[in-house]
Coordinates of C-alpha atoms and ligand atoms in Angstrom, one line a residue:
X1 CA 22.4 3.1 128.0
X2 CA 23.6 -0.1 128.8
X3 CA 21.8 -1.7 131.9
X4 CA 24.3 -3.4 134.2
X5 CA 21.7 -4.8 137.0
X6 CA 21.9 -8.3 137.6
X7 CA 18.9 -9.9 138.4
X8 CA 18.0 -12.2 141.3
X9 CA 19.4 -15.5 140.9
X10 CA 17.5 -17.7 140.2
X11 CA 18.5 -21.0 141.2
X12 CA 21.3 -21.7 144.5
X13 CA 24.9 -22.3 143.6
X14 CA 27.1 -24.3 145.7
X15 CA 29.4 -22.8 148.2
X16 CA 32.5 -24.3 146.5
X17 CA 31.5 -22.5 143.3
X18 CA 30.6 -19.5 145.5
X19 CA 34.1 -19.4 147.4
X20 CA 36.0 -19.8 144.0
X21 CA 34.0 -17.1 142.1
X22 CA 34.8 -14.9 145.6
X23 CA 38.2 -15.6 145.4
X24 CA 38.3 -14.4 141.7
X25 CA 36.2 -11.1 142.2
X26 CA 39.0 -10.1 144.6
X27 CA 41.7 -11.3 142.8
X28 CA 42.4 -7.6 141.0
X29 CA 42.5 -6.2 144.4
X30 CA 45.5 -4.1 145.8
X31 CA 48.1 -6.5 146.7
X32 CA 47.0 -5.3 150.3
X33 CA 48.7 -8.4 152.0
X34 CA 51.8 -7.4 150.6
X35 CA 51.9 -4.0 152.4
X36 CA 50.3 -2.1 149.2
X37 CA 47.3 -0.3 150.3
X38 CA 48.6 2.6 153.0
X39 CA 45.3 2.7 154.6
X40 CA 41.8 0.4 155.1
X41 CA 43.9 -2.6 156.6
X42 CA 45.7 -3.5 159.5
X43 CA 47.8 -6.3 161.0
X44 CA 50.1 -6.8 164.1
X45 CA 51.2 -10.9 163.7
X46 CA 50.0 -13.7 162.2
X47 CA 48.9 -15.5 165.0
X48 CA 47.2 -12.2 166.6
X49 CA 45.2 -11.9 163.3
X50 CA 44.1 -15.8 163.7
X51 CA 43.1 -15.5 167.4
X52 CA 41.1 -12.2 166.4
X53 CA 39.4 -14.3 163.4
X54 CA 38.8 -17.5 165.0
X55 CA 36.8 -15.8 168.7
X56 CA 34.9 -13.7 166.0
X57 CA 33.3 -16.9 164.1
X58 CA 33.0 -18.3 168.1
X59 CA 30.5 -16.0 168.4
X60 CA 29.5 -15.2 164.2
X61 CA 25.6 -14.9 165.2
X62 CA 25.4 -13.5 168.6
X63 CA 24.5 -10.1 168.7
X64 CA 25.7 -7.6 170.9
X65 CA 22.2 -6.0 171.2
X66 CA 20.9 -8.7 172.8
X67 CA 24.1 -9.1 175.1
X68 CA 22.3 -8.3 178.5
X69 CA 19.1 -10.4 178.2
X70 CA 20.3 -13.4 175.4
X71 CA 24.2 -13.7 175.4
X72 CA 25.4 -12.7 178.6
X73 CA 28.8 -14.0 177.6
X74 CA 29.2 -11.1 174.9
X75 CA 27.9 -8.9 177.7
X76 CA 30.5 -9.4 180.3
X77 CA 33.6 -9.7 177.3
X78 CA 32.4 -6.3 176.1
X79 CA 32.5 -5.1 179.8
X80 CA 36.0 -6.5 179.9
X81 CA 37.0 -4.2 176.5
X82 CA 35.6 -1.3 177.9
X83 CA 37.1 -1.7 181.2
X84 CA 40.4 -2.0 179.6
X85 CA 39.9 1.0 177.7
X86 CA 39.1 2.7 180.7
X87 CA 41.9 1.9 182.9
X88 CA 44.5 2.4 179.3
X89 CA 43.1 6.2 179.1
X90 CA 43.4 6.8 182.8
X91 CA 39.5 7.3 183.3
X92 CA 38.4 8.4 186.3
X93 CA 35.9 6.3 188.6
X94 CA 32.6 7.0 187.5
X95 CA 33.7 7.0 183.7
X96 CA 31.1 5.6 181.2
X97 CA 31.5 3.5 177.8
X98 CA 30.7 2.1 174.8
X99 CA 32.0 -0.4 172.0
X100 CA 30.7 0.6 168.5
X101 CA 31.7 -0.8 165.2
X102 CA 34.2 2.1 164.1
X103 CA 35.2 5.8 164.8
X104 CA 32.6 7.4 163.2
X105 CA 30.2 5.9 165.4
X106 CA 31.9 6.7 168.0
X107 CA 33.0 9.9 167.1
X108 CA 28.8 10.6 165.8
X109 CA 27.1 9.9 169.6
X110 CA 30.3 11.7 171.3
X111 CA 28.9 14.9 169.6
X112 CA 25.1 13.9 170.1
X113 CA 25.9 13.8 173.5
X114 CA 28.0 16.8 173.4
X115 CA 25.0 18.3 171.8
X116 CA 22.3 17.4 174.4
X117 CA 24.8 18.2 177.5
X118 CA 24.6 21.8 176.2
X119 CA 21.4 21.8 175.1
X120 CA 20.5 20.5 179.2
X121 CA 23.1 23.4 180.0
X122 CA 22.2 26.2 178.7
X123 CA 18.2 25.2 177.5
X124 CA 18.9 26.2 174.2
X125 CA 15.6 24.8 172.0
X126 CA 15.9 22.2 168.7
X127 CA 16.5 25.6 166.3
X128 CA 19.3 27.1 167.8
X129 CA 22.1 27.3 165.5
X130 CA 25.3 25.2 167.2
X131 CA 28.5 25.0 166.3
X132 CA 31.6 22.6 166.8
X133 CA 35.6 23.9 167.0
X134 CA 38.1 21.6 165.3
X135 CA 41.4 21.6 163.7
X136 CA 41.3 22.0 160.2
X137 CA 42.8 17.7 160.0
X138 CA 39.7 16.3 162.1
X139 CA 38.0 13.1 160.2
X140 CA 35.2 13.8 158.4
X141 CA 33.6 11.8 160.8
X142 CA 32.5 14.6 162.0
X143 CA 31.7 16.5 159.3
X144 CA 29.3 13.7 158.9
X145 CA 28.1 14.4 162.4
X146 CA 27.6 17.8 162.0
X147 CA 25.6 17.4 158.7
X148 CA 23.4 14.7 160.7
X149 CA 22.6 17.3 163.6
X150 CA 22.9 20.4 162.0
X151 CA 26.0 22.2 163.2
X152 CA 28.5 24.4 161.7
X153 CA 32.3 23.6 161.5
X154 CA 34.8 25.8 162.2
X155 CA 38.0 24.4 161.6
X156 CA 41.3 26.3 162.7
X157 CA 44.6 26.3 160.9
X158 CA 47.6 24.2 162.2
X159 CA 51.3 25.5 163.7
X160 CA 53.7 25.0 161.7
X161 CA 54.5 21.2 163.4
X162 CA 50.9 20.6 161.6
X163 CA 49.3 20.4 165.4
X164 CA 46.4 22.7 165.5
X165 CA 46.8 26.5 166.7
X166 CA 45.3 26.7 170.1
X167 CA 44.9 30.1 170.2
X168 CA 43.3 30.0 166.8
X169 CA 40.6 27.7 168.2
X170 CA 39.8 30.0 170.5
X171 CA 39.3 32.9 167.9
X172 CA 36.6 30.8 166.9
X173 CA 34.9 30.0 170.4
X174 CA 31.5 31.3 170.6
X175 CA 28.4 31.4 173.5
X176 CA 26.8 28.7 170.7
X177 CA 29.8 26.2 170.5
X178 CA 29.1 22.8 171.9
X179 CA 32.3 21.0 171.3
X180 CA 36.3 20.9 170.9
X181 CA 38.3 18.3 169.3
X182 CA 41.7 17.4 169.0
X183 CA 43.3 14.0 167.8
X184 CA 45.7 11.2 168.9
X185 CA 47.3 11.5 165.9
X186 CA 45.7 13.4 163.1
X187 CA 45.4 11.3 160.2
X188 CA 46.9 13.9 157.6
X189 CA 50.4 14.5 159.2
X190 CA 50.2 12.1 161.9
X191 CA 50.6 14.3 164.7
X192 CA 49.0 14.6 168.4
X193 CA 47.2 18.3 168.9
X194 CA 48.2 19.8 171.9
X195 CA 45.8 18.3 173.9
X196 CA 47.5 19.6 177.0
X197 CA 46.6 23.2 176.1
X198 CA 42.9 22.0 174.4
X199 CA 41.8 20.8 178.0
X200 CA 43.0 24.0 179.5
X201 CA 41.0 25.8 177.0
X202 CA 38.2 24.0 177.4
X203 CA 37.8 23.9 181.2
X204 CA 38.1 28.1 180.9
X205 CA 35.7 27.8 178.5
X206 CA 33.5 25.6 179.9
X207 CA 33.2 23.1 176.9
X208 CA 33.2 20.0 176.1
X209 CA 36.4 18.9 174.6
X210 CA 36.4 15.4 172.7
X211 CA 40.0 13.7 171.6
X212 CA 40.0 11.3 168.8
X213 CA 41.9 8.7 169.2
X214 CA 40.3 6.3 166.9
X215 CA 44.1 5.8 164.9
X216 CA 46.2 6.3 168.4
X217 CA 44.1 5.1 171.3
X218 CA 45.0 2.1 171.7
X219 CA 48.9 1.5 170.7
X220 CA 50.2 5.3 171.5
X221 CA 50.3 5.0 175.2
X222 CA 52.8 1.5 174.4
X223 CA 55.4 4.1 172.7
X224 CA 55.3 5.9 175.8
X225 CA 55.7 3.0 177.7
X226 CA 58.3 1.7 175.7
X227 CA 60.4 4.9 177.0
X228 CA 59.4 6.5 173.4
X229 CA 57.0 9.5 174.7
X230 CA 54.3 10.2 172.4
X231 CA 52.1 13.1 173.7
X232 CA 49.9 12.6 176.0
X233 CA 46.3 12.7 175.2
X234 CA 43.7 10.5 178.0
X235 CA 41.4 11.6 180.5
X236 CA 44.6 12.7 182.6
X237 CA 44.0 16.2 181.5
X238 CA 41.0 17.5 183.3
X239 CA 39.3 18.7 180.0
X240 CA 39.2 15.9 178.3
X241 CA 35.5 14.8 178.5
X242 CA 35.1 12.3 175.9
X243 CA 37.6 9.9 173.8
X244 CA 37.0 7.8 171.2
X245 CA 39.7 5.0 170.0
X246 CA 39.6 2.3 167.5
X247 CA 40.1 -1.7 168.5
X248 CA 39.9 -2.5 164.2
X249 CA 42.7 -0.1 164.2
X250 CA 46.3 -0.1 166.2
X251 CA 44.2 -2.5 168.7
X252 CA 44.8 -5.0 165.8
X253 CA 41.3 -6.7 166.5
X254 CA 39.2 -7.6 164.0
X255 CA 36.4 -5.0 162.5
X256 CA 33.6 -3.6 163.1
X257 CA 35.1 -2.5 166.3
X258 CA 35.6 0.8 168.2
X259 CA 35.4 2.6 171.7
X260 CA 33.9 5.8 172.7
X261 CA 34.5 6.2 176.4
X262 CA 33.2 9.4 178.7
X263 CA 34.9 10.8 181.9
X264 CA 31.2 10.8 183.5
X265 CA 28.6 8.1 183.4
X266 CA 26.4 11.2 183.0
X267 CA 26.9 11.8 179.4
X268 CA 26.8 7.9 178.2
X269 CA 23.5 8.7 179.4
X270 CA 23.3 11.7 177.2
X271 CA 24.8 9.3 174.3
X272 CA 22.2 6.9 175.0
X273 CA 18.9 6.6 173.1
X274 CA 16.0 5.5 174.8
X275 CA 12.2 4.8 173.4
X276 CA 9.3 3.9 174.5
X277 CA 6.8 4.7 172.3
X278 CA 6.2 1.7 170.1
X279 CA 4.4 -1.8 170.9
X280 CA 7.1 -3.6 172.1
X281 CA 8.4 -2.0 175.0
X282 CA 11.8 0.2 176.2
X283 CA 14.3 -0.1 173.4
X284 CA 17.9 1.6 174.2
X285 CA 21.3 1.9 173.3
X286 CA 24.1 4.0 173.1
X287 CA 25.2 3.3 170.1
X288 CA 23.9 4.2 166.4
X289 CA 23.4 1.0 165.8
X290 CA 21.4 -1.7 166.8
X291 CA 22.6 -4.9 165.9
X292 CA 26.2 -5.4 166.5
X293 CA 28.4 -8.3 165.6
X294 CA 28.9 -10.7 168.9
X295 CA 31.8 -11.5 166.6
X296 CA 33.2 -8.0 167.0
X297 CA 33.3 -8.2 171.2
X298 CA 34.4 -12.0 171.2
X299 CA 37.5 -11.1 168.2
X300 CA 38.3 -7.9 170.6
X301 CA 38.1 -9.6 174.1
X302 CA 40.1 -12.1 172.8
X303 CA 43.1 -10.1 171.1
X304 CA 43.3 -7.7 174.4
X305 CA 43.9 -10.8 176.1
X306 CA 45.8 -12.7 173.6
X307 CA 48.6 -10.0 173.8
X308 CA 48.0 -8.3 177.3
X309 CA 50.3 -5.3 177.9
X310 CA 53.7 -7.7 177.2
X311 CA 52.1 -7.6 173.3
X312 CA 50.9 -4.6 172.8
X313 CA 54.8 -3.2 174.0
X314 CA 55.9 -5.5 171.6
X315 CA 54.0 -4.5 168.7
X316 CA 54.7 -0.9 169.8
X317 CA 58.4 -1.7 169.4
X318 CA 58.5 -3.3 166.4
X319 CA 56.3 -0.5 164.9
X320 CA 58.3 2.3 166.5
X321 CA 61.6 0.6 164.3
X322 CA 59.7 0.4 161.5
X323 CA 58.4 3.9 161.4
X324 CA 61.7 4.6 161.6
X325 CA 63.2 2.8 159.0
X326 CA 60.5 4.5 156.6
X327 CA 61.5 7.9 157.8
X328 CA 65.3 7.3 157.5
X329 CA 65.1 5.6 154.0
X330 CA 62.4 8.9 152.8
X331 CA 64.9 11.3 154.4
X332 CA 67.7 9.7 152.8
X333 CA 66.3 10.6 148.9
X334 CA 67.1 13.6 147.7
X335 CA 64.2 16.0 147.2
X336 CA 61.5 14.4 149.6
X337 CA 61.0 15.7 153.1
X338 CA 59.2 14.5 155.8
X339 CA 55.7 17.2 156.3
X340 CA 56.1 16.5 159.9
X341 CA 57.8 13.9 162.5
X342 CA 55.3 10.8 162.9
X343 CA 53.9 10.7 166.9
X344 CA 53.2 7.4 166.0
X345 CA 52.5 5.5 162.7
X346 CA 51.2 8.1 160.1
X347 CA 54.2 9.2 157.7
X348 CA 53.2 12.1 155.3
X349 CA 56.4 13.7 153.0
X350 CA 56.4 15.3 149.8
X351 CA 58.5 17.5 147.8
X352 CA 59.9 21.7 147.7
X353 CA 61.9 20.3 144.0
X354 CA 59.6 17.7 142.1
X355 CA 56.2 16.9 141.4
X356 CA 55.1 14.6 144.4
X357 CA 52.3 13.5 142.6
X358 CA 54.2 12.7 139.4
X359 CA 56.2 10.3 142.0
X360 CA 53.0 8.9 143.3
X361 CA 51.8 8.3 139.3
X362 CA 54.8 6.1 139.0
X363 CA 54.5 4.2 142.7
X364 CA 50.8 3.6 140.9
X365 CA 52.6 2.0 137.7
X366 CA 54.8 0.1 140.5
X367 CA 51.7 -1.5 142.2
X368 CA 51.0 0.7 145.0
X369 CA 48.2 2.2 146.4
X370 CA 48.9 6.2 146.6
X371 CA 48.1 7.8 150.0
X372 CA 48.0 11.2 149.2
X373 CA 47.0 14.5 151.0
X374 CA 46.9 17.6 149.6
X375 CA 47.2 20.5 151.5
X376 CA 50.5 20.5 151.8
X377 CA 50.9 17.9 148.2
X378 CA 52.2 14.6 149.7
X379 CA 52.2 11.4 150.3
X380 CA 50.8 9.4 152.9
X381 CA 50.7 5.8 154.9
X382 CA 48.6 4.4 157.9
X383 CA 51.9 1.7 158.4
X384 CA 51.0 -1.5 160.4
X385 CA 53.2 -5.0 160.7
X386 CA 51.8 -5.5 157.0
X387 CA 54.3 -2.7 156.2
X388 CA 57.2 -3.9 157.6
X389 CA 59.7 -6.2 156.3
X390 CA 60.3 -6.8 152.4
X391 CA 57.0 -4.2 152.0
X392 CA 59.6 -1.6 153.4
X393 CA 62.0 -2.3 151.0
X394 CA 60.2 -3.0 147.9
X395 CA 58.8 1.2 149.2
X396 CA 61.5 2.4 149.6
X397 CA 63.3 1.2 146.4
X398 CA 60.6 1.7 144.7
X399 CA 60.1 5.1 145.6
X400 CA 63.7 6.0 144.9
X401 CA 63.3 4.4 141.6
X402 CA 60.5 6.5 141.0
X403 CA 62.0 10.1 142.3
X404 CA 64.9 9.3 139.7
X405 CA 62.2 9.0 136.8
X406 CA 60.7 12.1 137.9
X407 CA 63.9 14.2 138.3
X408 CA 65.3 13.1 134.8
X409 CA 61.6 13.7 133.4
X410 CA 60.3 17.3 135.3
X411 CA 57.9 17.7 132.3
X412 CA 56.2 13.8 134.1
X413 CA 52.5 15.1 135.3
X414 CA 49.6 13.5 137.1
X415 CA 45.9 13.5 137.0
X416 CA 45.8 12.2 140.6
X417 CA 43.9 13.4 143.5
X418 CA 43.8 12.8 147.2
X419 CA 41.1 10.1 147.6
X420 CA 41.0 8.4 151.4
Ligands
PLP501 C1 41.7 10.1 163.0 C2 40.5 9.3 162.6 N1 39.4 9.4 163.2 C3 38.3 8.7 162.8 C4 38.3 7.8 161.8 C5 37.1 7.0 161.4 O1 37.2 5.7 161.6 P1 36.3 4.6 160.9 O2 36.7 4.5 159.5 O3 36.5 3.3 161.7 O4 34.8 5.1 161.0 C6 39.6 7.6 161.1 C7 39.7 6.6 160.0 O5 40.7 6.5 159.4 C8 40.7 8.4 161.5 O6 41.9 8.3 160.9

């Protein structure tokens, strides 16, 4: 066995040397700047991406843990975030919340606190066996969650416009579950579960319902204000009790950066972990981490403000179009389909006549990352502004190029698999 393990250095090296030896580790990467990778990477404008990157290194070594007793200005720009998430998802006074560095933070203390509200409920002890209700395209973010606390998943199957089945969920409602989800969109098909009928189900119920929004939150409710209604999803619905949303997503701010936000103050509470118990005195947060970037709050603050509700409805435009053009030039190739219609930026389509993955083999010889999902086979994109443009075209022709390859060669296989 060969032994790959590099040792410690021994001596330093300069930075120039450093940069350049950076620079040529990434230089096999996906051509992700080019609109390439369908996933991991995000981007509204060039000049939102600099104001994003240039507040972060403002504040590259404060940290937000320390934002109420050290750096007071990260303290009262994280306020600010929250705030605006608060007022964006139609909180109610009295609402509580929390920046983290991505969803599955978020999305991890949302079901601790979920957890602990019914344990306070009900009294049930540590080694009751809990369980959670979600549609069968939830995150594995919480999957993760459950694993961490112990807690079945029951996932319910989807109507056929790929939203979950409401009255499925309830089939799997028992005196043990502690928590609903939905999500703002799904990332599979892109769709919006009926969150409408979730709350209603919930508040009969008597459960906590969470929405994920960590892919919607923060650009969906700009469609609808645009005049192009996605579903609604926010703390409007009485049932909706916690709702977690991405700012390193379609917020375009730079990561690690997330919101989880509660109806009542109450359960940040819950969310919050407090200890006592060691030499140093009360240590809390509510968040999984402690440490956080200062970087993360400043880069956020600063892109809410940089584009204000004018920007946002402008990057919700220029996205809605784009979207569009995708769908129009997919729909237009014979043999592809859309698997459902995008709520807002997620496309997924594959194929009733040809080998979908055969087609993503050949986008792969092309220089594209394959998004895939399969259940139903497809293929898949998370678009942002990187998409847009000569990306779209160099897609689409590329994907028609690579249909025609598959249709004159039905024999063409593929060894690939959905990977996120
Ligand atoms: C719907 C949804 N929820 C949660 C997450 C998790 O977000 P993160 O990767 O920031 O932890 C994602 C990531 O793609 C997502 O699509």
């Amino acid at each position: 066995m060969t032994d790959t393990r590099r040792h410690f250095p021994a001596t330093g090296r300069s930075w120039s040397e450093l940069q350049a030896e950076i620079r040529a580790r990434s230089a096999k990467d996906v051509a992700w700047k080019d609109g390439r990778s369908p996933v991991f990477v995000f981007r509204n404008d060039q000049k939102t991406y600099e104001v994003g990157r240039d507040a972060f290194f403002e504040c590259f070594s404060e940290n937000a843990l320390g934002r109420l007793r050290a750096f007071h200005g990260i303290g009262s720009m994280e306020k600010d975030v929250l705030d605006f998430g608060l007022d964006l998802f139609r909180a109610p006074a009295g609402a509580g919340a929390a920046f983290t560095s991505g969803g599955s933070e978020s999305i991890f203390i949302a079901v601790k606190a979920a957890r602990d509200a019914y344990r306070a409920r009900t009294g049930a002890d540590r080694g009751t066996a809990l369980n959670i209700v979600v549609p069968i395209t939830v995150h594995p973010a919480f999957d993760k969650a459950a694993n961490g606390m112990d807690l079945e998943m029951r996932r319910a199957p989807l109507r056929e416009d790929r939203r979950v089945d409401v009255e499925a969920m309830a089939e799997l409602i028992d005196e043990r579950t502690i928590l609903l989800v939905g999500s703002a969109p799904c990332f599979p098909h892109g769709v919006i579960d009926p969150i409408g009928e979730l709350s209603d189900l919930a508040l009969a119920e008597g459960i906590w319902l969470h929405v994920d929004a960590c892919v919607g939150g923060w650009i969906a409710p700009f469609f609808t204000r645009n005049g192009r209604p996605t579903p609604d999803f926010d703390f409007h619905f009485p049932g909706v009790r916690s709702l977690s949303a991405d700012l390193h997503k379609f917020g375009f701010c730079p990561k690690p950066a997330s919101t989880v936000f509660y109806r009542d103050k109450a359960d940040l509470d819950r969310a919050t972990f407090k200890a006592d118990a060691w030499p140093s005195g009360s240590f809390s947060t509510a968040t999984l981490a402690g440490t956080r970037p200062g970087g993360a709050v400043a880069g956020a603050w600063a892109v809410l403000n940089y584009l204000g509700e004018e920007g946002y409805r402008d990057a919700a435009r220029r996205l809605a179009a784009m979207v569009d053009r995708y769908c129009a030039g997919i729909e237009a190739i014979e043999g592809l389909e859309l698997w459902a219609q995008p709520d807002v930026s997620i496309i997924n389509f594959g194929s009733k006549s040809l080998n979908i993955l055969a087609v993503a083999d050949r986008m792969v010889e092309r220089g594209w990352l394959p998004g895939l999902t399969k259940a139903p086979r497809g293929m898949h994109a998370m678009l942002s502004m990187l998409h847009d443009g000569q990306a779209c075209e160099d897609y689409l022709r590329d994907l028609r190029a690579s249909v025609e390859e598959v249709r004159l060669h039905p024999e063409m296989t593929s060894k690939l698999e959905a990977v996120y």
